[in-house]
Coordinates of C-alpha atoms and ligand atoms in Angstrom, one line a residue:
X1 CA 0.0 0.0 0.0
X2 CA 1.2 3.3 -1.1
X3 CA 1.9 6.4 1.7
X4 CA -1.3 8.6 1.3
X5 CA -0.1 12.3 1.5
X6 CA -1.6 14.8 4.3
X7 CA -3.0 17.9 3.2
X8 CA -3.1 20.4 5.8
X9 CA -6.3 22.4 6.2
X10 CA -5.5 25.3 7.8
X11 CA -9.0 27.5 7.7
X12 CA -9.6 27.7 11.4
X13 CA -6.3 29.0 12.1
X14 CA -8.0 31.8 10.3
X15 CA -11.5 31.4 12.3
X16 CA -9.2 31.6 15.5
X17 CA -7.6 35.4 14.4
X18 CA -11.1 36.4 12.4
X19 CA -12.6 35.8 16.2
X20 CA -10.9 38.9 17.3
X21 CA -10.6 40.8 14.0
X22 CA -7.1 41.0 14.8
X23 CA -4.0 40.0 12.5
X24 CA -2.9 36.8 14.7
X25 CA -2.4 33.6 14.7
X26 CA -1.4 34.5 11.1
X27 CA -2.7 32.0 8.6
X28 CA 0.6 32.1 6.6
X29 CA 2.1 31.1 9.6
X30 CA 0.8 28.0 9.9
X31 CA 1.1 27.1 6.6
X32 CA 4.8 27.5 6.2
X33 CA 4.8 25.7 9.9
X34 CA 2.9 22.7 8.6
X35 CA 5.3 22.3 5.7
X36 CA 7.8 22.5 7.7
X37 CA 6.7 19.9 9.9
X38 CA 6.2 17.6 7.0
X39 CA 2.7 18.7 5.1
X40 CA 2.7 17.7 1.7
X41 CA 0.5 19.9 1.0
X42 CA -1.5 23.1 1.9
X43 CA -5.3 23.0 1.6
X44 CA -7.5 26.6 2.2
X45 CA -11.2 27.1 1.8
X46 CA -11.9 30.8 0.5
X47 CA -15.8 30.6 1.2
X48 CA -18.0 33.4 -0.4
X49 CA -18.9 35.3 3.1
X50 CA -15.2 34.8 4.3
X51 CA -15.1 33.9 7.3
X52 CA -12.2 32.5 7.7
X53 CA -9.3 32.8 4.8
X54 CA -9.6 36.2 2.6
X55 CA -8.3 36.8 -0.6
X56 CA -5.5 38.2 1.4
X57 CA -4.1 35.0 2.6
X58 CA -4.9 33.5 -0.3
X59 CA -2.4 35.7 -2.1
X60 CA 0.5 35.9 1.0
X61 CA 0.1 31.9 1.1
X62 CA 0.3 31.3 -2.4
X63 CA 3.3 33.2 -2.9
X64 CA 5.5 31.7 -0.2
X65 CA 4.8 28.1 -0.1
X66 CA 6.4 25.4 -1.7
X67 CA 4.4 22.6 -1.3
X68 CA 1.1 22.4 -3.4
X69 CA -1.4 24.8 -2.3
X70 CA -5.2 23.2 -2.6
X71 CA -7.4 26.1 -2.8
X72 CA -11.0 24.9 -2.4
X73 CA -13.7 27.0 -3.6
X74 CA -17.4 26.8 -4.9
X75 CA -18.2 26.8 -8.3
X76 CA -19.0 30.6 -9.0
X77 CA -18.2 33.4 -11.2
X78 CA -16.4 35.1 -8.8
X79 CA -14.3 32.3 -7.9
X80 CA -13.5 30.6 -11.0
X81 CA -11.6 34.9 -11.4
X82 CA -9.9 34.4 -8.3
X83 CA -8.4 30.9 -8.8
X84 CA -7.6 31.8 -12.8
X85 CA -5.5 35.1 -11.3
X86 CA -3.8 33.2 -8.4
X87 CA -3.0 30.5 -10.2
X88 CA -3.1 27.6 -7.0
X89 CA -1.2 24.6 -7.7
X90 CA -5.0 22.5 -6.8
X91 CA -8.3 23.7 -7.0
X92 CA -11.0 21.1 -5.3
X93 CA -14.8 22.2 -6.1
X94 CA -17.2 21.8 -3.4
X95 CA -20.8 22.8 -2.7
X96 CA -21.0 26.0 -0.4
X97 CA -24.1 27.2 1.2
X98 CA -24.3 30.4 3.4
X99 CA -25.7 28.7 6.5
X100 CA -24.3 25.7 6.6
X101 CA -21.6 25.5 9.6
X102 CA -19.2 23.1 7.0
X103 CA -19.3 21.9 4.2
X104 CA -22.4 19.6 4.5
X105 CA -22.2 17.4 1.5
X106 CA -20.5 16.8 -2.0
X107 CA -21.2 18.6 -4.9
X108 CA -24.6 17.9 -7.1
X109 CA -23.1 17.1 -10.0
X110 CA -26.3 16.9 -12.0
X111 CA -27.2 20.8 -11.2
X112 CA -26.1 23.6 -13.6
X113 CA -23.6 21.0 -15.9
X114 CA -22.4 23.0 -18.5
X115 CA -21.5 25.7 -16.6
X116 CA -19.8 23.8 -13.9
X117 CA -18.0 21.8 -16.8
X118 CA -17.1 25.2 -18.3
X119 CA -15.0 26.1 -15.1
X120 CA -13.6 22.9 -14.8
X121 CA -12.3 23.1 -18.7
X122 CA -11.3 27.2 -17.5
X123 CA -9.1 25.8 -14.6
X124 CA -7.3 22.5 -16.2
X125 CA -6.6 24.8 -19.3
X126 CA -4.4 26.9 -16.8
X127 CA -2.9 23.4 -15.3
X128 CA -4.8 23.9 -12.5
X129 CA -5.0 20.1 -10.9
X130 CA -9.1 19.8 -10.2
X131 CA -11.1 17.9 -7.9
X132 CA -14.7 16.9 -7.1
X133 CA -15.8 17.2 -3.6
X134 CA -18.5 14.4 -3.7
X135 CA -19.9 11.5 -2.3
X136 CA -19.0 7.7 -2.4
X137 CA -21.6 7.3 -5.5
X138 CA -20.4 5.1 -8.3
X139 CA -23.0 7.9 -10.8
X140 CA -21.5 10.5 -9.8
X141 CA -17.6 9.0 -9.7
X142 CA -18.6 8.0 -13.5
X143 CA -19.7 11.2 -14.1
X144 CA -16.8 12.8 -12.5
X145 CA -14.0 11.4 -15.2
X146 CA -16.0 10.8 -18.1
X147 CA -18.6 14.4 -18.3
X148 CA -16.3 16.4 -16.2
X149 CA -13.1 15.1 -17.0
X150 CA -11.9 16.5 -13.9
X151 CA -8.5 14.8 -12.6
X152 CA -9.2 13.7 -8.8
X153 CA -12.2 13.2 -6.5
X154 CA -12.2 13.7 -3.0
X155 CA -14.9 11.8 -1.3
X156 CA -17.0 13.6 1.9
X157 CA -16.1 11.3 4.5
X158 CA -18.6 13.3 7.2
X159 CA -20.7 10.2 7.4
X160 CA -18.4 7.5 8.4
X161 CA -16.1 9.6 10.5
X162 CA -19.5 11.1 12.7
X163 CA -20.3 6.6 13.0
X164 CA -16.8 6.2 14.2
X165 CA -16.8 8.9 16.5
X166 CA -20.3 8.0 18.2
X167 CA -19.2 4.3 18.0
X168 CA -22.0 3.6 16.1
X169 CA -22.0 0.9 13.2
X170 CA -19.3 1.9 10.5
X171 CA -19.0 -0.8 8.8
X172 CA -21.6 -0.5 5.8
X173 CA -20.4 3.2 5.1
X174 CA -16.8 2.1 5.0
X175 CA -18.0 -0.7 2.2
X176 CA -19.7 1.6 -0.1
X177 CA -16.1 4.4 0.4
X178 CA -14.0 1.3 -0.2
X179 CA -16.3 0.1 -3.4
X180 CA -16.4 4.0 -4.8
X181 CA -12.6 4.2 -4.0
X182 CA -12.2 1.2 -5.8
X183 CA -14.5 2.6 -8.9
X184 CA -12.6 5.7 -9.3
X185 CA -9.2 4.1 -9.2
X186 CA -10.2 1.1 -12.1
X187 CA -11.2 4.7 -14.2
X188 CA -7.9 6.7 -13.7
X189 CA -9.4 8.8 -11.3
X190 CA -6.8 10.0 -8.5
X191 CA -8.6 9.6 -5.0
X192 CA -8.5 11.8 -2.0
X193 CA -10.9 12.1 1.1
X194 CA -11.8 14.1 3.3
X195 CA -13.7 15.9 5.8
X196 CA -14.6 15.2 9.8
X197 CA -11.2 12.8 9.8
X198 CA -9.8 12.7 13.3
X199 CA -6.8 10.1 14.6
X200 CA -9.3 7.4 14.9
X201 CA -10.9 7.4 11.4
X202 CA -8.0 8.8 9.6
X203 CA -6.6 4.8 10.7
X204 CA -9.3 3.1 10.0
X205 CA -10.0 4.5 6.3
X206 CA -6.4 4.6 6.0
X207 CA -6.6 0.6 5.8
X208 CA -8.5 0.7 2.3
X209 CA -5.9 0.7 -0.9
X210 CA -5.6 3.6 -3.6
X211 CA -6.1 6.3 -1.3
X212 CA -3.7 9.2 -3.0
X213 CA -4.2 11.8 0.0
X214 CA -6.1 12.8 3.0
X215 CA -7.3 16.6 3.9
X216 CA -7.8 17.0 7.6
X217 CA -8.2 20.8 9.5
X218 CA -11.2 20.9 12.1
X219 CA -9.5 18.1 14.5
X220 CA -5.6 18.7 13.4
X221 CA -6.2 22.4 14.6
X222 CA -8.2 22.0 17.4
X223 CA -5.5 18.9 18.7
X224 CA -3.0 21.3 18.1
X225 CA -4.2 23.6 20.8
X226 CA -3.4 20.7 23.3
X227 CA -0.8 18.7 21.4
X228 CA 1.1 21.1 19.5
X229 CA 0.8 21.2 15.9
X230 CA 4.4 19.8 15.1
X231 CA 2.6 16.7 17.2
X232 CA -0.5 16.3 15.7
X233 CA 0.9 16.5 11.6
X234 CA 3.3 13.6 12.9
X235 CA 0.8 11.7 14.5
X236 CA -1.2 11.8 11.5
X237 CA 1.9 11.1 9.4
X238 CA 2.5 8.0 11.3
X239 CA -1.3 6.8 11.0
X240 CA -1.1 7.3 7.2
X241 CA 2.1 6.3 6.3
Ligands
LIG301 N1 -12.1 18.4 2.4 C1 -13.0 19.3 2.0 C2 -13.4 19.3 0.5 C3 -13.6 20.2 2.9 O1 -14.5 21.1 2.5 C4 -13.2 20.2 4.2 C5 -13.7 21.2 5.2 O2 -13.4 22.5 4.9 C6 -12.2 19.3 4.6 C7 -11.7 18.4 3.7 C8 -11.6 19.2 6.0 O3 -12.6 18.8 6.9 P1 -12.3 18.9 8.4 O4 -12.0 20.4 8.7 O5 -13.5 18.4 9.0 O6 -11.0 18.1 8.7

């Protein structure tokens, strides 16, 4: 089994300083911390009410790394403008919704096609790696490479991680992940998931083959608080490895 690499979601570093409207803990800070401590890459969410990253960390971040930045983003006009003039190494698409605490689900890939296929086809034309936030659907996997052509998915993994962390009954959720992971891989489709991952299901998801790379922020941060963030990057290193 191939090392699956750990993106670094560092949003509520930003959520942290926006809490006081004050300029620290600095957002570029922790991104050139978390490569340093062995990120392999750099994942931020510039959501359309910002409220956590702004278009100014976007920029500072994007100049000084060197490991990948991911930028996630929704699919919008306004967006598509930012990511073609900042140029991030990644783009991953996901569904955004003004009152949603996270990101609640993956994207509906059967809403608005053309134009969501039109950004897609903007941002690969810049070499711009993209990627599907979605569900563990085979449909919508399918639909992912062969209408969108887009080069990775990254499959939600709220569900299983929310079973695992109530101990509830996991087992049937991690099946259908395993058999859309599976899908996507047989297609050419790089795989990535992400979302709600803490030490725990990190592991046990970590178990199931073709897994490219993991995104992880909410727990890593908050851990960090306790642990240290040098800590909780190699803890997760170790898990994944
Ligand atoms: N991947 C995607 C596409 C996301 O939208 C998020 C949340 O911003 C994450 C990963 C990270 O999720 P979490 O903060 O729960 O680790």
């Amino acid at each position: 089994m191939s090392k699956i690499k750990l993106g670094v979601n560092i949003d509520h570093v930003a959520t942290v300083r926006n809490a006081r409207g004050d300029n620290y803990p600095d957002p570029l800070q922790a991104a050139l911390l978390a490569q340093k401590y062995g990120a392999d890459s750099i994942t931020i969410h510039l959501r359309e009410d910002r409220r956590h990253i702004n278009d100014n960390d976007l920029k500072k971040i994007n100049s000084k790394l060197k490991i990948p930045l991911n930028l996630e983003m929704a699919p919008t006009r306004e967006m598509l403008k930012i990511a073609l003039k900042e140029n991030p190494d990644y783009v991953c698409l996901v569904p955004e919704n003004r009152k949603e605490i996270t990101t609640e689900g993956g994207l509906n890939l059967n809403h608005n096609k053309e134009f969501l296929k039109n950004i897609i086809l903007k941002l690969k034309k810049k070499k711009i790696r993209v990627s599907l936030f979605i569900e563990p659907n085979q449909n919508d996997i399918i639909k992912a490479k062969f209408f969108y052509n887009s080069d990775c998915i990254e499959i939600h993994s709220g569900k299983i991680c929310r079973l695992i962390d109530r101990n509830k009954k996991y087992n049937k959720e991690l099946l259908k992940i395993k058999n859309a992971i599976n899908i996507a891989h047989t297609i050419g489709l790089e795989v990535h998931v992400g979302h709600g991952l803490n030490f725990k299901s990190a592991k046990i998801i970590s178990k199931l083959n073709h897994i490219k790379e993991f995104n992880i922020g909410h727990f890593l941060i908050g851990n960090s608080i306790f642990n240290g963030f040098r800590h909780s990057i190699n803890e997760f290193k170790k898990i994944i490895k």
